[in-house]
Amino acid sequence: MDPSQVDVPPLKDLTIDNITDNVKLINSGCPDPRLKYLLERLVQHMHDFARETRLSHNEWMTAIQFLTSVGQICTDVRQEFILLSDILGLSLLVDSIDHPKPASSTEGTVLGPFHTHDAPPEPNGTQIAHDPAGEPCLVLCTVKDTEGKPIEGVKIDIWETDSSGKYDVQYEGREAPDQRAVMTSDAEGIFWFKAIVPVPYPIPNDGPVGKLLTLLKRHCYRPSHMHFMMEKEGFDHLITALYLRGDPYETSDAVFGVKESLLIDLGKVSAGQAKTYGVKEGGKLMSYDFVLVSEKESRELREKNAMYAMKDLGLRMKLYNGLPIPEVD
Amino acid sequence: MDPSQVDVPPLKDLTIDNITDNVKLINSGCPDPRLKYLLERLVQHMHDFARETRLSHNEWMTAIQFLTSVGQICTDVRQEFILLSDILGLSLLVDSIDHPKPASSTEGTVLGPFHTHDAPPEPNGTQIAHDPAGEPCLVLCTVKDTEGKPIEGVKIDIWETDSSGKYDVQYEGREAPDQRAVMTSDAEGIFWFKAIVPVPYPIPNDGPVGKLLTLLKRHCYRPSHMHFMMEKEGFDHLITALYLRGDPYETSDAVFGVKESLLIDLGKVSAGQAKTYGVKEGGKLMSYDFVLVSEKESRELREKNAMYAMKDLGLRMKLYNGLPIPEVD
């Protein structure tokens, strides 16, 4: 940016009391009204935080070093910033705001840091988990719309840990995805596959986020669950998971993901199912009927909720690409 | 942390409206009352930010990726998180809060991301800059207390760029510090050395912070300055800099560091000075009389300001190691 091209308000002698307005002023040249609003609120909250806590230079430096270490431990297959967002409840909050679900549809929950983009597309019936120590589990699900009609061709991303509570990416030398697949629902909205019974596991606790949890005297466990991410044009993207009822961490998930509507009891494979799906009779069965909301309904609900929340906060806003910005600049 | 040892409130079905209180609740087991307060405010502000902006999942993911890239570009000699804090005005704010200065003493300013810990101790008279293209500048300063008495033995860390506006650490293959020194004031409070006239320069703009500035339509320049950091037992740590009056960026410093009291006009080396200090007559002269405040006075002022600010915010607080925490837990 050539400085001669930039209209800068005179900034000098900034103090505890006037720096916030001045930083907002210099950022207000941002041509994107949404980014401008995000920065305006970010600066206000960061500065208010420092003023309310009388943040010391040592604490600031500790935070700088902490954030640096969070960034530096990230790799292609480890996302410590998502983990940090998860344990601070931000991830669940953002999902709740961005993907409001009408009562008739399946609720969302945290994405978590372990989704990858390399899971292979698989046909119904695939064995997605290859850990011989895992307890076999037949997964038999449907995807329907809010009127009960089956949805064909939904892309369903599935991921779970092995029997020791680790995702494939947590092993060194991972060569190919395991305990992962991308399924597609058939004409009846059915998708089914062979997996293993999910187990509780600690989120990665050998990094800065694990250290923070220890300082906060919080445990790092997640209750047993299997992740599902569903995508089809015309429907709201659903990031969710199914949780096993009765898990020791059912009410203390380190990342706040559990919802009553996503808790399930595992069933038993019947003789007929055993024959139909080629699995052992009496084995574990996970079944669930997912309900997707249309993109239109979700967008309308999101925008209605946004405007209602803005009004509730006393803010005069309008929507820009579906997201709030100040009505008057 | 063994989960059976941890007292966890039941958490399930968290929503936009109740997640904040629940995250604060689970963090409230933190045995350190200051960290507990910091986290309590951090969670409140982060969540309020998401609610006020109706932060979208895409925006959240963009922020995750941005913070990750900020962390990953950091090295032993590059601190992009400090730079981010600087351009958002947080660094100056924290310095103002933590190091309040009575009117009689020298004001502080931003540390910046380029201080290193390897500058060599040097005697008075040292040539600290070795860039032949730099304009020589004799720097002749004193350090006194608020009563005007010279302070002996102050450790003074000094750093500046070369004539092209780059710090030594910005060059690959840096083997030893340059344009840096640690001086010590003598019995008369004097320290002096030979440097070069500071020049304006762009903060590093090839990383994520530079990209953010471009999106905000902000320039990335700092006005000409030389950094000074002063330390002596019994005195408040001073992080400051001297700025050249009339610099094109005097009122638009990208990191908000300029203060009227830290602006100086360069003088000319007199015939007598040329002889005394072994420099060329008529050359550039930077002189300044620094005034350090005692640690006790600074602490008392900081604590008084903190309690006053807390009261102003309507918060009932007490001090814990000099920093506020809630009076009643």
XYZ file of C-alpha atoms in Angstrom:
658
model
C 0.000 0.000 0.000
C 1.587 3.262 -1.097
C 1.209 5.538 1.949
C 0.596 8.588 -0.211
C -2.541 6.858 -1.491
C -3.931 6.263 1.956
C -6.066 8.700 3.842
C -4.837 8.438 7.408
C -6.271 10.309 10.360
C -3.533 11.951 12.464
C -2.519 9.544 15.209
C -0.223 10.595 18.029
C -0.162 10.585 21.820
C -2.590 7.693 22.038
C -3.670 6.765 25.548
C -5.588 4.040 27.375
C -8.739 6.053 26.807
C -8.449 7.150 23.187
C -6.494 4.387 21.458
C -9.538 2.222 20.702
C -11.382 4.902 18.760
C -8.224 5.787 16.874
C -7.467 2.201 15.856
C -11.069 1.825 14.717
C -10.707 5.074 12.772
C -7.610 3.969 10.884
C -9.239 0.590 10.137
C -12.389 2.282 8.895
C -10.907 2.793 5.435
C -11.412 -0.929 4.834
C -13.442 -1.234 1.617
C -15.163 -4.472 2.706
C -17.965 -3.458 5.089
C -18.155 -6.886 6.740
C -14.392 -7.092 7.438
C -14.562 -3.530 8.694
C -17.329 -4.449 11.148
C -15.490 -7.613 12.278
C -12.316 -5.600 12.933
C -14.255 -2.859 14.675
C -15.736 -5.345 17.150
C -12.473 -7.301 17.483
C -10.499 -4.197 18.413
C -13.208 -3.069 20.849
C -13.294 -6.442 22.626
C -9.513 -6.919 22.699
C -8.979 -3.456 24.134
C -11.852 -3.795 26.610
C -10.353 -7.103 27.728
C -6.986 -5.435 28.378
C -8.617 -2.523 30.212
C -10.903 -4.715 32.351
C -8.102 -7.030 33.362
C -5.370 -4.356 33.493
C -3.419 -6.870 31.424
C 0.250 -6.806 32.400
C 3.151 -6.840 29.970
C 4.207 -10.237 31.352
C 0.747 -11.688 30.818
C 0.645 -10.217 27.310
C 4.029 -11.796 26.528
C 2.843 -15.145 27.930
C -0.194 -14.936 25.635
C 2.031 -14.050 22.631
C 4.226 -17.072 23.364
C 1.201 -19.305 23.911
C -0.403 -18.331 20.590
C 2.926 -18.754 18.824
C 3.298 -22.278 20.193
C -0.298 -23.077 19.182
C 0.530 -22.035 15.622
C 3.849 -23.809 15.540
C 2.502 -27.203 16.614
C -0.005 -27.159 13.736
C 0.741 -29.417 10.767
C -1.214 -30.688 7.775
C -2.874 -33.150 10.122
C -2.911 -31.298 13.449
C -4.985 -28.172 14.023
C -4.280 -26.819 17.508
C -6.130 -23.515 16.907
C -9.357 -25.417 16.194
C -8.710 -27.382 19.381
C -8.257 -24.116 21.297
C -11.484 -22.755 19.831
C -13.193 -26.034 20.769
C -12.172 -26.028 24.440
C -13.215 -22.383 24.806
C -16.701 -23.141 23.484
C -16.253 -20.885 20.472
C -16.563 -23.668 17.897
C -19.909 -24.883 19.215
C -21.151 -21.308 19.446
C -20.205 -20.530 15.841
C -21.874 -23.707 14.599
C -25.036 -22.803 16.544
C -25.097 -19.303 15.050
C -24.278 -20.281 11.477
C -26.350 -23.445 11.238
C -29.577 -22.877 13.146
C -31.732 -25.985 12.951
C -35.509 -26.054 13.050
C -36.813 -28.446 15.722
C -37.648 -31.006 13.053
C -34.064 -31.389 11.803
C -30.832 -32.937 13.089
C -28.760 -30.668 15.318
C -25.174 -29.779 14.522
C -22.115 -29.944 16.754
C -18.370 -29.232 16.719
C -16.288 -30.139 13.661
C -13.226 -30.849 15.813
C -9.644 -30.744 14.589
C -9.517 -34.205 12.972
C -11.514 -33.925 9.787
C -9.366 -34.510 6.705
C -10.092 -34.062 3.033
C -8.586 -37.313 1.802
C -11.189 -39.868 2.849
C -12.091 -42.062 -0.133
C -15.620 -42.244 -1.618
C -17.046 -45.664 -0.718
C -20.151 -47.631 -1.675
C -22.704 -48.772 0.871
C -21.506 -51.744 2.910
C -17.854 -50.701 3.100
C -15.703 -51.654 6.056
C -14.323 -48.227 7.006
C -12.348 -49.230 10.143
C -9.577 -51.809 10.080
C -8.519 -52.007 13.709
C -8.847 -55.700 14.694
C -9.092 -54.701 18.374
C -12.188 -52.557 17.704
C -15.643 -53.978 18.460
C -17.487 -54.317 15.137
C -20.447 -52.026 14.690
C -22.939 -51.983 11.844
C -24.000 -48.408 11.046
C -27.366 -48.154 9.359
C -28.754 -44.671 8.722
C -31.107 -42.662 6.591
C -31.109 -39.037 5.440
C -34.431 -37.333 4.896
C -35.730 -33.827 4.481
C -37.947 -32.099 7.022
C -41.019 -33.479 5.271
C -39.816 -37.035 5.678
C -38.796 -37.584 2.079
C -35.560 -39.551 1.493
C -32.700 -37.514 0.033
C -30.588 -39.292 -2.550
C -27.000 -38.421 -3.298
C -26.037 -36.751 -0.028
C -22.262 -36.809 0.395
C -21.590 -38.065 3.946
C -18.135 -37.642 5.410
C -17.569 -40.024 8.350
C -14.634 -40.211 10.743
C -13.936 -41.952 14.048
C -10.971 -43.096 16.141
C -9.530 -46.579 16.404
C -10.160 -48.711 19.488
C -7.401 -46.924 21.421
C -9.049 -43.529 20.896
C -6.695 -42.227 18.213
C -7.463 -40.890 14.796
C -5.292 -42.149 11.944
C -3.621 -38.729 11.656
C -2.319 -39.054 15.214
C 0.043 -41.834 14.143
C 3.376 -41.012 12.616
C 3.953 -42.313 9.150
C 0.254 -42.373 8.230
C 0.147 -43.427 4.599
C -3.557 -43.634 3.896
C -6.811 -42.694 5.634
C -8.385 -45.202 8.049
C -11.612 -45.030 10.046
C -12.771 -42.540 7.453
C -14.980 -42.645 4.398
C -17.210 -40.557 2.212
C -20.498 -42.378 1.640
C -23.419 -41.419 -0.588
C -27.065 -41.922 0.316
C -29.105 -44.089 -2.071
C -32.552 -43.510 -3.577
C -34.179 -44.407 -0.259
C -31.886 -42.019 1.618
C -30.038 -44.992 3.119
C -26.313 -45.224 3.780
C -24.684 -48.037 5.696
C -21.206 -49.226 6.479
C -19.179 -51.350 8.892
C -17.202 -49.523 11.557
C -16.152 -50.067 15.163
C -17.846 -48.985 18.373
C -16.583 -45.479 19.258
C -14.600 -45.081 22.484
C -13.935 -42.071 24.694
C -10.560 -40.447 24.135
C -8.391 -37.574 25.293
C -8.036 -34.685 22.871
C -4.336 -34.116 22.051
C -2.879 -32.999 25.365
C 0.820 -32.914 24.591
C 0.651 -29.377 23.214
C -0.187 -25.879 24.453
C -3.948 -26.555 24.625
C -3.334 -29.583 26.853
C -1.173 -27.416 29.126
C -3.927 -24.815 29.328
C -6.489 -27.459 30.302
C -4.162 -28.658 33.066
C -3.773 -25.081 34.376
C -7.571 -24.764 34.361
C -7.867 -28.117 36.182
C -10.034 -29.443 33.348
C -9.904 -32.969 31.953
C -9.262 -33.482 28.259
C -11.703 -36.285 27.434
C -14.385 -36.508 24.819
C -17.229 -38.998 25.173
C -17.506 -41.801 22.580
C -18.818 -40.497 19.288
C -18.718 -40.832 15.522
C -18.497 -37.760 13.247
C -20.819 -37.159 10.284
C -20.670 -34.262 7.844
C -23.436 -34.078 5.237
C -23.490 -32.053 2.066
C -25.892 -31.776 -0.804
C -26.767 -28.807 -2.955
C -29.946 -27.147 -1.791
C -29.489 -28.356 1.803
C -27.736 -26.682 4.731
C -24.327 -28.183 5.382
C -24.609 -30.379 8.490
C -21.613 -30.964 10.758
C -22.665 -33.325 13.504
C -21.816 -36.439 15.515
C -23.618 -39.232 17.303
C -22.743 -39.772 20.970
C -23.168 -42.995 22.985
C -25.548 -42.525 25.883
C -24.084 -43.478 29.267
C -20.492 -42.621 28.372
C -18.519 -41.518 31.462
C -17.919 -38.148 29.789
C -21.458 -37.679 28.507
C -21.952 -34.510 30.555
C -18.348 -33.272 30.626
C -17.189 -33.252 27.005
C -13.964 -31.209 26.885
C -15.273 -29.434 23.771
C -18.966 -29.029 24.749
C -20.346 -31.014 21.806
C -22.969 -33.297 23.393
C -26.646 -32.683 22.706
C -29.524 -34.781 23.959
C -30.864 -35.234 20.429
C -27.538 -36.662 19.280
C -27.274 -39.278 22.054
C -27.993 -42.807 20.933
C -28.193 -46.269 22.445
C -26.470 -48.954 20.412
C -28.818 -51.749 19.363
C -28.208 -55.391 18.454
C -28.005 -56.766 14.936
C -31.039 -59.006 14.311
C -30.922 -62.302 12.452
C -32.482 -60.665 9.398
C -30.051 -57.737 9.490
C -27.120 -60.111 9.912
C -28.150 -61.858 6.718
C -28.958 -58.672 4.768
C -25.788 -56.785 5.719
C -23.375 -59.687 6.050
C -22.472 -59.098 9.691
C -22.699 -61.205 12.862
C -26.077 -61.587 14.549
C -26.135 -59.961 17.999
C -23.329 -57.581 17.072
C -23.537 -53.854 17.793
C -25.831 -51.715 15.683
C -25.810 -47.928 15.374
C -28.786 -46.472 13.597
C -30.033 -42.953 13.165
C -32.374 -41.040 10.920
C -30.741 -37.764 9.946
C -32.922 -34.884 8.838
C -31.450 -32.138 6.665
C -32.933 -28.687 6.466
C -33.044 -26.905 3.125
C -30.500 -24.208 2.449
C -33.324 -21.720 1.969
C -35.016 -22.517 5.281
C -31.688 -22.430 7.107
C -30.692 -19.119 5.539
C -34.031 -17.546 6.382
C -33.784 -18.781 9.958
C -30.152 -17.596 10.266
C -31.012 -14.150 8.919
C -34.118 -13.846 11.073
C -32.133 -14.878 14.163
C -29.339 -12.446 13.253
C -31.648 -9.460 12.885
C -33.502 -10.406 16.054
C -30.228 -10.707 17.997
C -28.966 -7.374 16.632
C -32.179 -5.667 17.691
C -31.906 -7.314 21.081
C -28.390 -5.882 21.437
C -29.688 -2.436 20.491
C -27.687 -2.410 17.253
C -29.088 -0.913 14.048
C -27.871 -3.283 11.390
C -28.606 -4.518 7.907
C -27.585 -7.707 6.136
C -24.694 -7.850 3.669
C -24.229 -11.232 1.986
C -26.468 -12.570 4.744
C -24.305 -11.245 7.579
C -24.865 -8.131 9.678
C -23.113 -4.818 9.136
C -24.036 -1.424 10.601
C -27.031 0.172 8.910
C -25.351 3.569 8.843
C -21.632 3.734 8.395
C -5.700 -34.534 34.725
C -7.529 -37.647 35.951
C -11.190 -36.920 35.159
C -12.387 -38.700 38.294
C -10.491 -36.078 40.303
C -12.193 -33.180 38.611
C -15.441 -31.685 39.733
C -17.297 -30.975 36.515
C -20.688 -29.324 36.260
C -23.027 -31.255 33.939
C -22.723 -29.815 30.446
C -25.068 -30.823 27.659
C -27.342 -29.186 25.117
C -25.401 -25.942 25.159
C -26.886 -23.133 23.116
C -25.998 -19.655 21.858
C -27.493 -18.269 25.038
C -26.122 -20.576 27.729
C -22.730 -21.716 26.458
C -20.811 -18.739 27.843
C -21.900 -19.287 31.435
C -21.192 -22.992 31.151
C -17.687 -22.519 29.762
C -16.993 -20.028 32.549
C -18.336 -22.553 35.045
C -16.072 -25.371 33.902
C -13.090 -22.986 33.900
C -13.932 -21.767 37.385
C -12.092 -24.679 38.989
C -8.821 -22.977 38.028
C -6.784 -22.669 41.236
C -5.040 -19.449 40.134
C -7.517 -16.611 40.725
C -5.832 -14.299 38.239
C -5.785 -16.846 35.396
C -9.384 -17.666 36.262
C -10.364 -13.997 35.904
C -8.426 -13.617 32.655
C -10.144 -16.674 31.171
C -13.520 -15.541 32.433
C -13.181 -12.218 30.595
C -11.573 -13.806 27.519
C -14.441 -16.272 27.092
C -17.030 -13.533 27.632
C -15.450 -11.242 25.023
C -14.813 -13.998 22.460
C -18.373 -15.247 22.726
C -19.850 -11.738 22.692
C -17.789 -11.011 19.591
C -19.229 -14.094 17.848
C -22.775 -13.217 18.922
C -22.528 -9.535 17.944
C -21.097 -10.314 14.533
C -23.064 -13.556 13.999
C -19.664 -14.950 13.022
C -20.015 -17.440 10.192
C -18.269 -20.791 10.009
C -16.348 -19.607 6.953
C -15.158 -16.487 8.761
C -14.188 -18.582 11.786
C -12.198 -20.938 9.544
C -10.516 -17.966 7.850
C -9.511 -16.689 11.300
C -8.211 -20.144 12.319
C -6.094 -20.274 9.166
C -4.909 -16.697 9.651
C -3.788 -17.314 13.245
C -2.117 -20.553 12.193
C -0.149 -18.749 9.506
C 0.820 -16.016 11.993
C 2.230 -18.706 14.295
C 3.958 -20.602 11.539
C 5.868 -17.633 10.154
C 7.380 -16.936 13.597
C 11.014 -17.875 14.089
C 13.683 -17.137 16.680
C 14.065 -13.725 15.044
C 10.579 -13.003 13.699
C 7.582 -12.458 15.974
C 4.466 -12.022 13.859
C 2.081 -12.234 16.848
C 3.755 -9.186 18.418
C 3.412 -7.454 15.060
C -0.293 -8.346 14.980
C -0.730 -7.021 18.505
C 1.150 -3.871 17.465
C -1.008 -3.054 14.434
C -4.195 -3.597 16.450
C -3.070 -1.108 19.090
C -2.975 -3.752 21.827
C 0.760 -3.460 22.466
C 0.652 0.268 23.093
C -2.424 -0.158 25.302
C -0.760 -2.831 27.437
C 2.370 -0.710 27.857
C 0.215 2.253 28.899
C -1.640 0.157 31.475
C 1.370 -1.658 32.888
C 3.851 1.193 32.895
C 1.994 4.364 33.860
C 4.371 7.304 33.897
C 4.080 10.366 36.085
C 4.222 13.593 34.084
C 7.824 14.144 35.215
C 9.172 10.926 33.666
C 9.859 9.615 30.162
C 6.878 7.998 28.453
C 6.973 4.429 27.181
C 5.974 3.077 23.797
C 5.731 -0.196 21.864
C 8.480 -2.822 22.195
C 7.956 -4.001 18.620
C 8.915 -7.407 17.285
C 12.630 -6.769 16.737
C 14.197 -6.705 20.168
C 16.708 -9.518 20.620
C 18.531 -10.765 23.688
C 21.951 -11.127 22.141
C 23.132 -7.524 21.891
C 26.614 -7.200 23.399
C 27.378 -4.986 26.437
C 29.399 -2.027 25.195
C 31.308 0.841 26.830
C 30.446 4.472 26.196
C 31.642 5.649 22.816
C 30.994 2.430 20.943
C 30.118 2.444 17.268
C 26.954 0.336 17.315
C 25.993 0.594 13.633
C 28.278 -0.542 10.834
C 26.327 0.314 7.730
C 28.608 2.545 5.607
C 25.555 3.967 3.805
C 24.045 5.217 7.077
C 24.405 8.874 8.036
C 26.566 9.005 11.174
C 24.786 10.193 14.285
C 26.281 10.875 17.699
C 23.856 9.857 20.452
C 24.415 11.656 23.724
C 21.946 10.993 26.528
C 21.456 11.052 30.276
C 19.306 9.014 32.641
C 18.025 10.697 35.768
C 15.396 10.057 38.400
C 12.302 12.198 38.863
C 14.232 14.439 41.257
C 16.872 15.147 38.642
C 19.590 12.984 40.161
C 21.727 11.008 37.696
C 21.265 7.234 37.837
C 24.411 5.176 37.466
C 24.459 1.622 36.171
C 21.238 1.629 34.181
C 21.326 -1.147 31.585
C 20.223 0.410 28.283
C 19.273 -1.840 25.416
C 19.394 0.016 22.067
C 18.341 -1.164 18.620
C 17.759 0.484 15.256
C 17.609 -0.437 11.568
C 20.315 0.008 8.978
C 20.064 2.769 6.368
C 17.726 0.690 4.224
C 15.233 0.332 7.074
C 16.013 -3.267 7.975
C 16.981 -4.750 11.304
C 19.882 -7.196 11.312
C 17.492 -10.089 11.997
C 15.697 -9.406 8.726
C 18.732 -10.560 6.780
C 19.272 -14.214 6.105
C 22.455 -15.675 7.463
C 22.762 -13.131 10.280
C 25.790 -14.214 12.267
C 26.083 -11.502 14.892
C 24.032 -8.555 16.130
C 24.417 -5.187 14.391
C 22.797 -1.823 15.091
C 22.321 -3.117 18.619
C 24.089 -2.661 21.930
C 23.595 -2.770 25.648
C 25.102 0.364 27.203
C 25.462 1.273 30.868
C 25.027 4.764 32.273
C 28.023 6.242 34.105
C 28.198 8.077 37.463
C 26.744 11.203 35.863
C 23.917 9.208 34.290
C 25.489 9.659 30.868
C 25.588 7.115 28.063
C 26.751 7.858 24.551
C 27.508 5.974 21.389
C 27.866 6.311 17.641
C 24.964 5.176 15.500
C 23.264 6.168 12.269
C 20.336 8.474 11.653
C 17.146 6.384 11.868
C 15.032 6.075 8.728
C 11.359 5.256 8.203
C 10.701 1.645 7.235
C 7.882 -0.761 6.444
C 7.108 -3.342 9.090
C 7.472 -6.856 7.648
C 4.666 -7.017 5.089
C 5.378 -10.320 3.376
C 3.412 -12.301 5.963
C -0.174 -12.568 7.209
C -0.039 -9.229 9.091
C 1.046 -7.445 5.903
C -1.866 -9.060 4.067
C -4.279 -7.898 6.750
C -2.982 -4.315 6.488
C -3.538 -4.414 2.730
C -7.126 -5.655 3.216
C -7.667 -2.802 5.677
C -6.164 -0.339 3.193
C -3.565 0.681 5.773
C 0.062 1.436 5.038
C 2.772 -0.498 6.844
C 5.275 2.260 7.618
C 6.863 3.305 10.877
C 8.386 6.770 11.258
C 12.150 7.031 11.868
C 13.002 6.048 15.433
C 15.580 4.452 17.682
C 14.558 1.979 20.415
C 15.698 2.243 24.031
C 14.927 -0.182 26.852
C 16.128 0.762 30.326
C 16.476 -1.445 33.337
C 17.802 -0.952 36.832
C 16.704 -2.477 40.116
C 14.435 -0.131 42.000
C 13.213 1.590 38.808
C 10.283 0.801 36.590
C 11.322 -0.964 33.423
C 11.153 1.563 30.555
C 10.463 0.462 26.984
C 10.577 3.512 24.764
C 11.864 5.037 21.537
C 12.830 8.441 20.198
C 11.116 9.611 17.026
C 12.376 12.181 14.513
C 10.049 15.145 14.260
C 8.864 15.900 10.724
C 9.033 12.306 9.532
C 6.426 11.651 6.775
C 4.836 9.017 9.014
C 4.962 11.058 12.227
C 1.171 10.991 12.581
C 0.444 7.670 10.902
C 2.724 5.134 12.585
C 1.440 1.659 11.617
C 1.840 0.550 15.246
C 0.622 3.736 17.014
C 3.879 4.363 18.912
C 4.505 8.105 18.441
C 4.134 10.456 21.406
C 4.791 14.181 21.404
C 7.199 13.868 24.333
C 9.302 11.329 22.421
C 9.676 13.466 19.279
C 13.081 15.021 18.860
C 14.893 17.311 16.472
C 18.384 16.193 15.555
C 21.052 18.728 16.434
C 24.507 19.413 15.027
C 27.762 18.270 16.590
C 29.638 21.345 17.837
C 33.394 21.833 17.527
C 33.827 21.008 21.217
C 31.690 17.891 20.986
C 33.515 16.764 17.871
C 36.757 16.878 19.819
C 35.387 15.312 23.005
C 33.588 12.450 21.300
C 35.833 11.899 18.339
C 33.254 12.584 15.672
C 32.956 15.017 12.762
C 31.947 18.602 13.526
C 28.565 19.496 12.036
C 27.442 15.845 11.984
C 24.084 14.768 13.288
C 23.484 14.749 17.046
C 20.696 12.983 18.919
C 20.390 13.947 22.543
C 17.774 13.257 25.159
C 17.442 13.293 28.912
C 15.583 10.181 30.017
C 13.818 10.200 33.365
C 13.085 6.911 35.118
C 10.374 6.541 37.698
C 10.990 4.388 40.765
C 9.467 0.932 40.845
C 7.584 1.893 43.992
C 6.044 5.025 42.484
C 5.133 3.192 39.298
C 3.577 0.287 41.220
C 1.553 2.643 43.386
C 0.358 4.543 40.325
C -0.468 1.322 38.448
C -2.430 -0.068 41.388
C -4.234 3.216 42.005
C -5.154 3.454 38.294
C -6.285 -0.190 38.283
C -8.604 0.208 41.258
C -9.941 3.478 39.879
C -10.632 1.875 36.472
C -12.312 -1.130 38.091
C -14.569 1.137 40.113
C -15.315 3.137 36.982
C -16.386 -0.087 35.246
C -18.623 -0.936 38.185
C -16.519 -3.967 39.116
C -15.854 -4.913 42.742
C -12.273 -6.041 42.669
C -9.242 -6.505 44.876
C -5.562 -6.732 44.001
C -3.718 -10.060 43.809
C 0.011 -9.746 43.122
C -0.787 -6.190 42.088
C -3.386 -7.192 39.494
C -7.169 -7.131 39.850
C -9.320 -10.168 40.601
C -12.964 -10.227 41.710
C -13.435 -9.301 45.359
C -15.949 -12.075 45.894
C -15.516 -15.283 43.973
